[in-house]
PDB file of C-alpha atoms in Angstrom:
ATOM      1  CA  MET A   1      54.337 -39.613  -4.330  1.00 46.00           C
ATOM      2  CA  ARG A   2      55.995 -36.174  -4.269  1.00 49.00           C
ATOM      3  CA  GLY A   3      55.594 -34.326  -7.571  1.00 58.00           C
ATOM      4  CA  GLN A   4      52.749 -36.583  -8.689  1.00 79.00           C
ATOM      5  CA  HIS A   5      49.004 -36.077  -8.544  1.00 89.00           C
ATOM      6  CA  ARG A   6      46.100 -38.081  -7.180  1.00 92.00           C
ATOM      7  CA  SER A   7      42.511 -38.147  -8.361  1.00 93.00           C
ATOM      8  CA  ILE A   8      39.708 -37.414  -5.908  1.00 93.00           C
ATOM      9  CA  GLY A   9      38.958 -41.155  -5.731  1.00 92.00           C
ATOM     10  CA  GLN A  10      42.575 -41.932  -4.854  1.00 94.00           C
ATOM     11  CA  VAL A  11      42.531 -39.250  -2.154  1.00 94.00           C
ATOM     12  CA  LEU A  12      39.360 -40.795  -0.741  1.00 93.00           C
ATOM     13  CA  ASP A  13      40.996 -44.248  -0.607  1.00 93.00           C
ATOM     14  CA  LEU A  14      44.065 -42.742   1.067  1.00 93.00           C
ATOM     15  CA  LEU A  15      42.138 -40.985   3.847  1.00 94.00           C
ATOM     16  CA  LYS A  16      39.129 -43.177   4.552  1.00 91.00           C
ATOM     17  CA  GLY A  17      41.102 -45.436   6.898  1.00 90.00           C
ATOM     18  CA  ASP A  18      41.668 -42.496   9.269  1.00 89.00           C
ATOM     19  CA  PHE A  19      38.433 -40.582   8.686  1.00 88.00           C
ATOM     20  CA  ALA A  20      35.342 -42.783   8.627  1.00 82.00           C
ATOM     21  CA  ASP A  21      33.009 -40.008   7.481  1.00 81.00           C
ATOM     22  CA  ILE A  22      35.106 -38.882   4.519  1.00 88.00           C
ATOM     23  CA  SER A  23      33.363 -38.968   1.155  1.00 89.00           C
ATOM     24  CA  ILE A  24      33.768 -37.482  -2.308  1.00 90.00           C
ATOM     25  CA  SER A  25      30.860 -35.135  -1.605  1.00 88.00           C
ATOM     26  CA  LYS A  26      32.559 -33.917   1.587  1.00 88.00           C
ATOM     27  CA  ILE A  27      35.810 -33.244  -0.269  1.00 92.00           C
ATOM     28  CA  ARG A  28      33.869 -31.299  -2.887  1.00 91.00           C
ATOM     29  CA  PHE A  29      32.065 -29.370  -0.143  1.00 87.00           C
ATOM     30  CA  LEU A  30      35.348 -28.369   1.500  1.00 90.00           C
ATOM     31  CA  GLU A  31      36.530 -27.153  -1.908  1.00 90.00           C
ATOM     32  CA  SER A  32      33.332 -25.152  -2.386  1.00 87.00           C
ATOM     33  CA  GLN A  33      33.991 -23.464   0.971  1.00 85.00           C
ATOM     34  CA  GLY A  34      37.463 -22.403  -0.149  1.00 88.00           C
ATOM     35  CA  LEU A  35      39.395 -24.621   2.266  1.00 90.00           C
ATOM     36  CA  ILE A  36      41.132 -26.631  -0.465  1.00 92.00           C
ATOM     37  CA  ASP A  37      41.920 -25.682  -4.040  1.00 91.00           C
ATOM     38  CA  PRO A  38      43.172 -28.635  -6.114  1.00 93.00           C
ATOM     39  CA  GLU A  39      44.323 -28.096  -9.693  1.00 92.00           C
ATOM     40  CA  ARG A  40      42.222 -29.227 -12.656  1.00 90.00           C
ATOM     41  CA  ASN A  41      43.395 -30.977 -15.797  1.00 87.00           C
ATOM     42  CA  GLN A  42      42.169 -30.063 -19.271  1.00 86.00           C
ATOM     43  CA  SER A  43      39.152 -32.323 -18.844  1.00 85.00           C
ATOM     44  CA  GLY A  44      38.180 -30.600 -15.610  1.00 86.00           C
ATOM     45  CA  TYR A  45      39.158 -33.433 -13.258  1.00 90.00           C
ATOM     46  CA  ARG A  46      40.706 -32.513  -9.926  1.00 92.00           C
ATOM     47  CA  LYS A  47      44.437 -33.152  -9.424  1.00 93.00           C
ATOM     48  CA  PHE A  48      45.577 -33.341  -5.791  1.00 94.00           C
ATOM     49  CA  THR A  49      49.229 -32.775  -4.933  1.00 93.00           C
ATOM     50  CA  GLU A  50      50.784 -34.167  -1.776  1.00 91.00           C
ATOM     51  CA  ALA A  51      50.483 -30.697  -0.247  1.00 90.00           C
ATOM     52  CA  ASP A  52      46.751 -30.709  -1.080  1.00 92.00           C
ATOM     53  CA  VAL A  53      46.354 -34.078   0.655  1.00 93.00           C
ATOM     54  CA  ASN A  54      48.237 -32.882   3.754  1.00 92.00           C
ATOM     55  CA  ARG A  55      46.100 -29.769   3.874  1.00 92.00           C
ATOM     56  CA  LEU A  56      42.927 -31.848   3.597  1.00 94.00           C
ATOM     57  CA  ARG A  57      44.171 -34.227   6.289  1.00 93.00           C
ATOM     58  CA  TRP A  58      44.856 -31.292   8.612  1.00 91.00           C
ATOM     59  CA  ILE A  59      41.354 -29.890   8.053  1.00 91.00           C
ATOM     60  CA  LEU A  60      39.758 -33.242   8.852  1.00 91.00           C
ATOM     61  CA  GLU A  61      41.900 -33.593  11.978  1.00 88.00           C
ATOM     62  CA  GLN A  62      40.755 -30.178  13.223  1.00 85.00           C
ATOM     63  CA  GLN A  63      37.139 -31.245  12.769  1.00 81.00           C
ATOM     64  CA  ARG A  64      37.594 -34.676  14.348  1.00 81.00           C
ATOM     65  CA  ASP A  65      40.079 -34.017  17.155  1.00 78.00           C
ATOM     66  CA  HIS A  66      39.385 -30.389  18.082  1.00 75.00           C
ATOM     67  CA  PHE A  67      35.733 -30.047  17.006  1.00 71.00           C
ATOM     68  CA  LEU A  68      36.522 -26.857  15.128  1.00 73.00           C
ATOM     69  CA  PRO A  69      33.857 -25.398  12.833  1.00 73.00           C
ATOM     70  CA  LEU A  70      34.849 -24.625   9.253  1.00 78.00           C
ATOM     71  CA  LYS A  71      34.777 -20.884   9.890  1.00 77.00           C
ATOM     72  CA  VAL A  72      37.510 -21.185  12.531  1.00 78.00           C
ATOM     73  CA  ILE A  73      39.514 -23.625  10.405  1.00 84.00           C
ATOM     74  CA  LYS A  74      39.379 -21.253   7.458  1.00 82.00           C
ATOM     75  CA  ASP A  75      40.625 -18.385   9.622  1.00 80.00           C
ATOM     76  CA  ARG A  76      43.648 -20.441  10.713  1.00 82.00           C
ATOM     77  CA  ILE A  77      44.484 -22.363   7.593  1.00 82.00           C
ATOM     78  CA  ASP A  78      46.700 -19.666   6.054  1.00 72.00           C
ATOM     79  CA  GLN A  79      48.994 -19.968   9.080  1.00 68.00           C
ATOM     80  CA  GLN A  80      49.828 -23.595   8.240  1.00 68.00           C
ATOM     81  CA  ASP A  81      52.632 -24.797   5.959  1.00 61.00           C
ATOM     82  CA  PHE A  82      51.432 -27.667   3.791  1.00 64.00           C
ATOM     83  CA  ASP A  83      54.633 -28.241   1.860  1.00 56.00           C
ATOM     84  CA  GLY A  84      54.143 -31.899   0.996  1.00 47.00           C
ATOM     85  CA  THR A  85      55.630 -33.278   4.213  1.00 51.00           C
ATOM     86  CA  GLU A  86      53.614 -35.267   6.710  1.00 49.00           C
ATOM     87  CA  GLY A  87      51.413 -33.068   8.858  1.00 49.00           C
ATOM     88  CA  SER A  88      51.956 -29.351   9.360  1.00 47.00           C
ATOM     89  CA  ARG A  89      53.838 -26.975  11.588  1.00 45.00           C
ATOM     90  CA  GLU A  90      51.116 -27.109  14.210  1.00 46.00           C
ATOM     91  CA  SER A  91      50.978 -30.876  14.414  1.00 44.00           C
ATOM     92  CA  ASN A  92      54.781 -31.133  14.527  1.00 44.00           C
ATOM     93  CA  SER A  93      55.332 -28.439  17.137  1.00 42.00           C
ATOM     94  CA  ASP A  94      52.592 -28.997  19.684  1.00 46.00           C
ATOM     95  CA  GLY A  95      54.618 -31.464  21.739  1.00 43.00           C
ATOM     96  CA  ASP A  96      52.473 -34.520  21.171  1.00 43.00           C
ATOM     97  CA  GLY A  97      55.426 -36.595  20.041  1.00 40.00           C
ATOM     98  CA  ALA A  98      57.429 -35.593  23.090  1.00 39.00           C
ATOM     99  CA  ARG A  99      54.584 -36.479  25.401  1.00 38.00           C
ATOM    100  CA  GLY A 100      54.410 -39.935  23.890  1.00 38.00           C
ATOM    101  CA  SER A 101      52.149 -42.177  25.854  1.00 40.00           C
ATOM    102  CA  GLN A 102      51.585 -39.779  28.752  1.00 50.00           C
ATOM    103  CA  ARG A 103      48.036 -39.845  29.950  1.00 59.00           C
ATOM    104  CA  PRO A 104      46.093 -36.738  28.909  1.00 64.00           C
ATOM    105  CA  ASN A 105      44.838 -34.435  31.638  1.00 75.00           C
ATOM    106  CA  PRO A 106      41.105 -35.213  32.015  1.00 75.00           C
ATOM    107  CA  LEU A 107      40.529 -31.682  33.304  1.00 74.00           C
ATOM    108  CA  GLU A 108      41.420 -30.390  29.839  1.00 72.00           C
ATOM    109  CA  SER A 109      39.122 -31.286  26.942  1.00 64.00           C
ATOM    110  CA  GLY A 110      41.836 -30.835  24.317  1.00 59.00           C
ATOM    111  CA  ALA A 111      39.427 -28.770  22.240  1.00 61.00           C
ATOM    112  CA  VAL A 112      40.528 -25.355  21.037  1.00 62.00           C
ATOM    113  CA  SER A 113      38.557 -22.545  22.659  1.00 70.00           C
ATOM    114  CA  VAL A 114      35.730 -21.341  20.437  1.00 76.00           C
ATOM    115  CA  SER A 115      32.871 -18.876  20.669  1.00 82.00           C
ATOM    116  CA  LEU A 116      29.874 -19.801  18.538  1.00 86.00           C
ATOM    117  CA  ASN A 117      26.398 -18.401  18.164  1.00 88.00           C
ATOM    118  CA  LEU A 118      23.402 -20.710  17.869  1.00 90.00           C
ATOM    119  CA  ASP A 119      23.568 -20.959  14.084  1.00 89.00           C
ATOM    120  CA  GLU A 120      27.327 -21.681  14.112  1.00 87.00           C
ATOM    121  CA  LEU A 121      26.949 -24.328  16.827  1.00 89.00           C
ATOM    122  CA  ALA A 122      24.219 -26.073  14.842  1.00 90.00           C
ATOM    123  CA  SER A 123      26.335 -26.001  11.676  1.00 87.00           C
ATOM    124  CA  ALA A 124      29.473 -27.256  13.433  1.00 85.00           C
ATOM    125  CA  SER A 125      27.711 -30.104  15.262  1.00 88.00           C
ATOM    126  CA  GLY A 126      25.354 -31.233  12.515  1.00 88.00           C
ATOM    127  CA  LEU A 127      22.293 -30.619  14.676  1.00 92.00           C
ATOM    128  CA  SER A 128      19.369 -28.363  13.945  1.00 93.00           C
ATOM    129  CA  GLN A 129      18.804 -25.265  16.030  1.00 93.00           C
ATOM    130  CA  SER A 130      15.748 -26.881  17.619  1.00 95.00           C
ATOM    131  CA  GLU A 131      17.858 -29.899  18.625  1.00 95.00           C
ATOM    132  CA  ILE A 132      20.430 -27.551  20.155  1.00 95.00           C
ATOM    133  CA  MET A 133      17.640 -25.943  22.148  1.00 95.00           C
ATOM    134  CA  GLU A 134      16.509 -29.399  23.292  1.00 96.00           C
ATOM    135  CA  LEU A 135      20.000 -30.028  24.672  1.00 96.00           C
ATOM    136  CA  GLN A 136      19.818 -26.685  26.439  1.00 95.00           C
ATOM    137  CA  LYS A 137      16.333 -27.450  27.768  1.00 95.00           C
ATOM    138  CA  PHE A 138      17.595 -30.587  29.496  1.00 95.00           C
ATOM    139  CA  GLY A 139      20.662 -28.851  30.904  1.00 94.00           C
ATOM    140  CA  LEU A 140      23.197 -30.667  28.741  1.00 95.00           C
ATOM    141  CA  ILE A 141      24.658 -27.441  27.348  1.00 94.00           C
ATOM    142  CA  GLU A 142      24.513 -23.888  28.624  1.00 91.00           C
ATOM    143  CA  PRO A 143      25.143 -20.660  26.727  1.00 89.00           C
ATOM    144  CA  LEU A 144      27.842 -18.329  27.977  1.00 85.00           C
ATOM    145  CA  ASN A 145      26.787 -14.784  28.710  1.00 76.00           C
ATOM    146  CA  ASP A 146      29.094 -11.955  27.680  1.00 67.00           C
ATOM    147  CA  GLY A 147      27.136  -8.800  28.288  1.00 60.00           C
ATOM    148  CA  ALA A 148      24.336  -8.703  25.755  1.00 60.00           C
ATOM    149  CA  LEU A 149      25.841 -11.569  23.737  1.00 70.00           C
ATOM    150  CA  ARG A 150      24.937 -15.211  24.253  1.00 76.00           C
ATOM    151  CA  HIS A 151      27.359 -17.706  22.780  1.00 88.00           C
ATOM    152  CA  TYR A 152      28.554 -21.282  23.203  1.00 91.00           C
ATOM    153  CA  GLY A 153      32.020 -22.538  24.087  1.00 88.00           C
ATOM    154  CA  SER A 154      34.079 -25.609  23.249  1.00 86.00           C
ATOM    155  CA  GLU A 155      32.400 -27.867  25.845  1.00 89.00           C
ATOM    156  CA  ALA A 156      28.987 -27.105  24.365  1.00 92.00           C
ATOM    157  CA  LEU A 157      30.351 -28.000  20.937  1.00 89.00           C
ATOM    158  CA  ILE A 158      31.718 -31.310  22.231  1.00 89.00           C
ATOM    159  CA  VAL A 159      28.391 -32.195  23.861  1.00 94.00           C
ATOM    160  CA  ALA A 160      26.472 -31.203  20.716  1.00 93.00           C
ATOM    161  CA  LYS A 161      28.652 -33.376  18.460  1.00 90.00           C
ATOM    162  CA  VAL A 162      28.352 -36.339  20.832  1.00 92.00           C
ATOM    163  CA  ALA A 163      24.598 -35.798  21.060  1.00 94.00           C
ATOM    164  CA  ALA A 164      24.459 -35.825  17.246  1.00 92.00           C
ATOM    165  CA  GLY A 165      26.101 -39.252  17.328  1.00 91.00           C
ATOM    166  CA  PHE A 166      23.540 -40.500  19.837  1.00 93.00           C
ATOM    167  CA  LEU A 167      20.716 -39.029  17.790  1.00 93.00           C
ATOM    168  CA  ALA A 168      21.882 -41.003  14.761  1.00 91.00           C
ATOM    169  CA  HIS A 169      21.090 -44.129  16.823  1.00 93.00           C
ATOM    170  CA  GLY A 170      17.686 -42.855  17.944  1.00 94.00           C
ATOM    171  CA  VAL A 171      18.861 -41.627  21.358  1.00 94.00           C
ATOM    172  CA  GLU A 172      17.235 -38.232  21.892  1.00 95.00           C
ATOM    173  CA  PRO A 173      18.428 -35.372  24.131  1.00 94.00           C
ATOM    174  CA  ARG A 174      15.860 -36.229  26.799  1.00 94.00           C
ATOM    175  CA  HIS A 175      17.418 -39.683  27.105  1.00 95.00           C
ATOM    176  CA  LEU A 176      20.823 -38.131  27.850  1.00 95.00           C
ATOM    177  CA  ARG A 177      19.687 -36.587  31.130  1.00 94.00           C
ATOM    178  CA  ALA A 178      20.846 -39.766  32.873  1.00 94.00           C
ATOM    179  CA  TYR A 179      24.429 -38.958  31.875  1.00 94.00           C
ATOM    180  CA  LYS A 180      24.153 -35.463  33.324  1.00 94.00           C
ATOM    181  CA  SER A 181      22.672 -36.756  36.586  1.00 94.00           C
ATOM    182  CA  ALA A 182      25.407 -39.383  36.897  1.00 94.00           C
ATOM    183  CA  ALA A 183      28.106 -36.786  36.184  1.00 93.00           C
ATOM    184  CA  GLU A 184      26.719 -34.449  38.841  1.00 94.00           C
ATOM    185  CA  ARG A 185      26.671 -37.225  41.453  1.00 95.00           C
ATOM    186  CA  GLU A 186      30.230 -38.207  40.559  1.00 94.00           C
ATOM    187  CA  ALA A 187      31.350 -34.572  40.720  1.00 94.00           C
ATOM    188  CA  GLY A 188      29.809 -34.270  44.192  1.00 94.00           C
ATOM    189  CA  LEU A 189      31.755 -37.302  45.404  1.00 94.00           C
ATOM    190  CA  MET A 190      35.026 -35.902  44.063  1.00 94.00           C
ATOM    191  CA  GLU A 191      34.401 -32.450  45.510  1.00 94.00           C
ATOM    192  CA  GLN A 192      34.114 -34.021  48.976  1.00 93.00           C
ATOM    193  CA  ARG A 193      37.585 -35.554  48.585  1.00 92.00           C
ATOM    194  CA  ILE A 194      39.374 -32.405  47.423  1.00 92.00           C
ATOM    195  CA  MET A 195      37.559 -29.796  49.523  1.00 93.00           C
ATOM    196  CA  PRO A 196      39.975 -30.038  52.502  1.00 91.00           C
ATOM    197  CA  MET A 197      42.849 -29.251  50.107  1.00 92.00           C
ATOM    198  CA  VAL A 198      40.970 -26.384  48.469  1.00 89.00           C
ATOM    199  CA  MET A 199      40.242 -24.835  51.882  1.00 91.00           C
ATOM    200  CA  GLN A 200      43.986 -24.536  52.590  1.00 91.00           C
ATOM    201  CA  ARG A 201      44.229 -21.814  49.914  1.00 87.00           C
ATOM    202  CA  THR A 202      47.898 -22.370  49.113  1.00 91.00           C
ATOM    203  CA  ALA A 203      49.534 -22.946  45.726  1.00 90.00           C
ATOM    204  CA  GLN A 204      50.795 -26.360  46.831  1.00 91.00           C
ATOM    205  CA  ALA A 205      47.383 -27.430  48.112  1.00 90.00           C
ATOM    206  CA  ARG A 206      45.727 -26.218  44.909  1.00 90.00           C
ATOM    207  CA  LYS A 207      48.130 -28.268  42.791  1.00 91.00           C
ATOM    208  CA  GLN A 208      47.532 -31.284  45.011  1.00 92.00           C
ATOM    209  CA  SER A 209      43.769 -30.876  44.638  1.00 92.00           C
ATOM    210  CA  GLN A 210      44.085 -30.669  40.839  1.00 91.00           C
ATOM    211  CA  ASP A 211      46.311 -33.764  40.691  1.00 91.00           C
ATOM    212  CA  THR A 212      43.951 -35.676  42.969  1.00 93.00           C
ATOM    213  CA  LEU A 213      40.934 -34.614  40.938  1.00 92.00           C
ATOM    214  CA  ALA A 214      42.584 -35.722  37.680  1.00 90.00           C
ATOM    215  CA  GLU A 215      43.411 -39.121  39.190  1.00 92.00           C
ATOM    216  CA  LEU A 216      39.871 -39.568  40.530  1.00 93.00           C
ATOM    217  CA  ILE A 217      38.401 -38.723  37.112  1.00 91.00           C
ATOM    218  CA  ASN A 218      40.639 -41.288  35.410  1.00 89.00           C
ATOM    219  CA  LEU A 219      39.740 -43.927  38.002  1.00 92.00           C
ATOM    220  CA  GLY A 220      36.065 -43.151  37.597  1.00 91.00           C
ATOM    221  CA  SER A 221      36.321 -43.462  33.816  1.00 89.00           C
ATOM    222  CA  GLU A 222      37.978 -46.877  34.097  1.00 90.00           C
ATOM    223  CA  LEU A 223      35.404 -48.068  36.632  1.00 92.00           C
ATOM    224  CA  ARG A 224      32.433 -46.907  34.541  1.00 90.00           C
ATOM    225  CA  LEU A 225      33.768 -48.597  31.424  1.00 89.00           C
ATOM    226  CA  SER A 226      34.418 -51.867  33.241  1.00 92.00           C
ATOM    227  CA  LEU A 227      30.981 -51.859  34.881  1.00 92.00           C
ATOM    228  CA  LEU A 228      29.365 -51.060  31.538  1.00 90.00           C
ATOM    229  CA  ARG A 229      31.157 -53.983  29.889  1.00 89.00           C
ATOM    230  CA  CYS A 230      29.932 -56.267  32.670  1.00 92.00           C
ATOM    231  CA  ALA A 231      26.365 -54.965  32.366  1.00 92.00           C
ATOM    232  CA  LEU A 232      26.395 -55.605  28.601  1.00 91.00           C
ATOM    233  CA  ALA A 233      28.295 -58.895  28.707  1.00 89.00           C
ATOM    234  CA  ASN A 234      25.248 -60.870  27.573  1.00 87.00           C
ATOM    235  CA  HIS A 235      25.123 -58.790  24.389  1.00 85.00           C
ATOM    236  CA  THR A 236      28.842 -58.564  23.629  1.00 78.00           C
ATOM    237  CA  GLY A 237      29.767 -62.221  23.992  1.00 68.00           C
TER     238      GLY A 237
END
């Protein structure tokens, strides 16, 4: 559809298969924040070019896949080339295609490093500041201290966004303590297995400990999911 234009409704239909939370109001909000700037016809209706759609898709991917707040996205958006081709320079050059089906490293979250204050974390996650403080109260997130500044990193943002999803189903922060306790017990088990390697204090032993830890995390994830399916079998058919 190069050289042609889409209405906002057509853009919504095009993207809703990949982005479940997309809506006309969200597209309008992103425009109001200066992240997209579609043309208008004489009647005032928005006209989206293919470049506009690719730019919007990239923004939504940064929110969904990297948990980036709009402030960070806006700072980076001028570095992208939305020329009407699929994706952008970042998505085409980050090596994902070359990696193919390689298993991601579970020791890396995949989220871009961020530094957010309390207000920015609440805005980016969709939680209120009091709900963020509830997560902190129960030890689910911890602020990072940098001298006199207290801020939150990418892991806190991931936890906050996941907690927002739980909250939408009536699961409150206090209910999520079980996940933290289980994670701490699992981490203790894994630390016992890699500690002899860590104590060797050589580059080879360190790499071996990291590889072993990654494999144990993947095995633990598969085991938890299988056990959870078994525990819920009566409800899933």
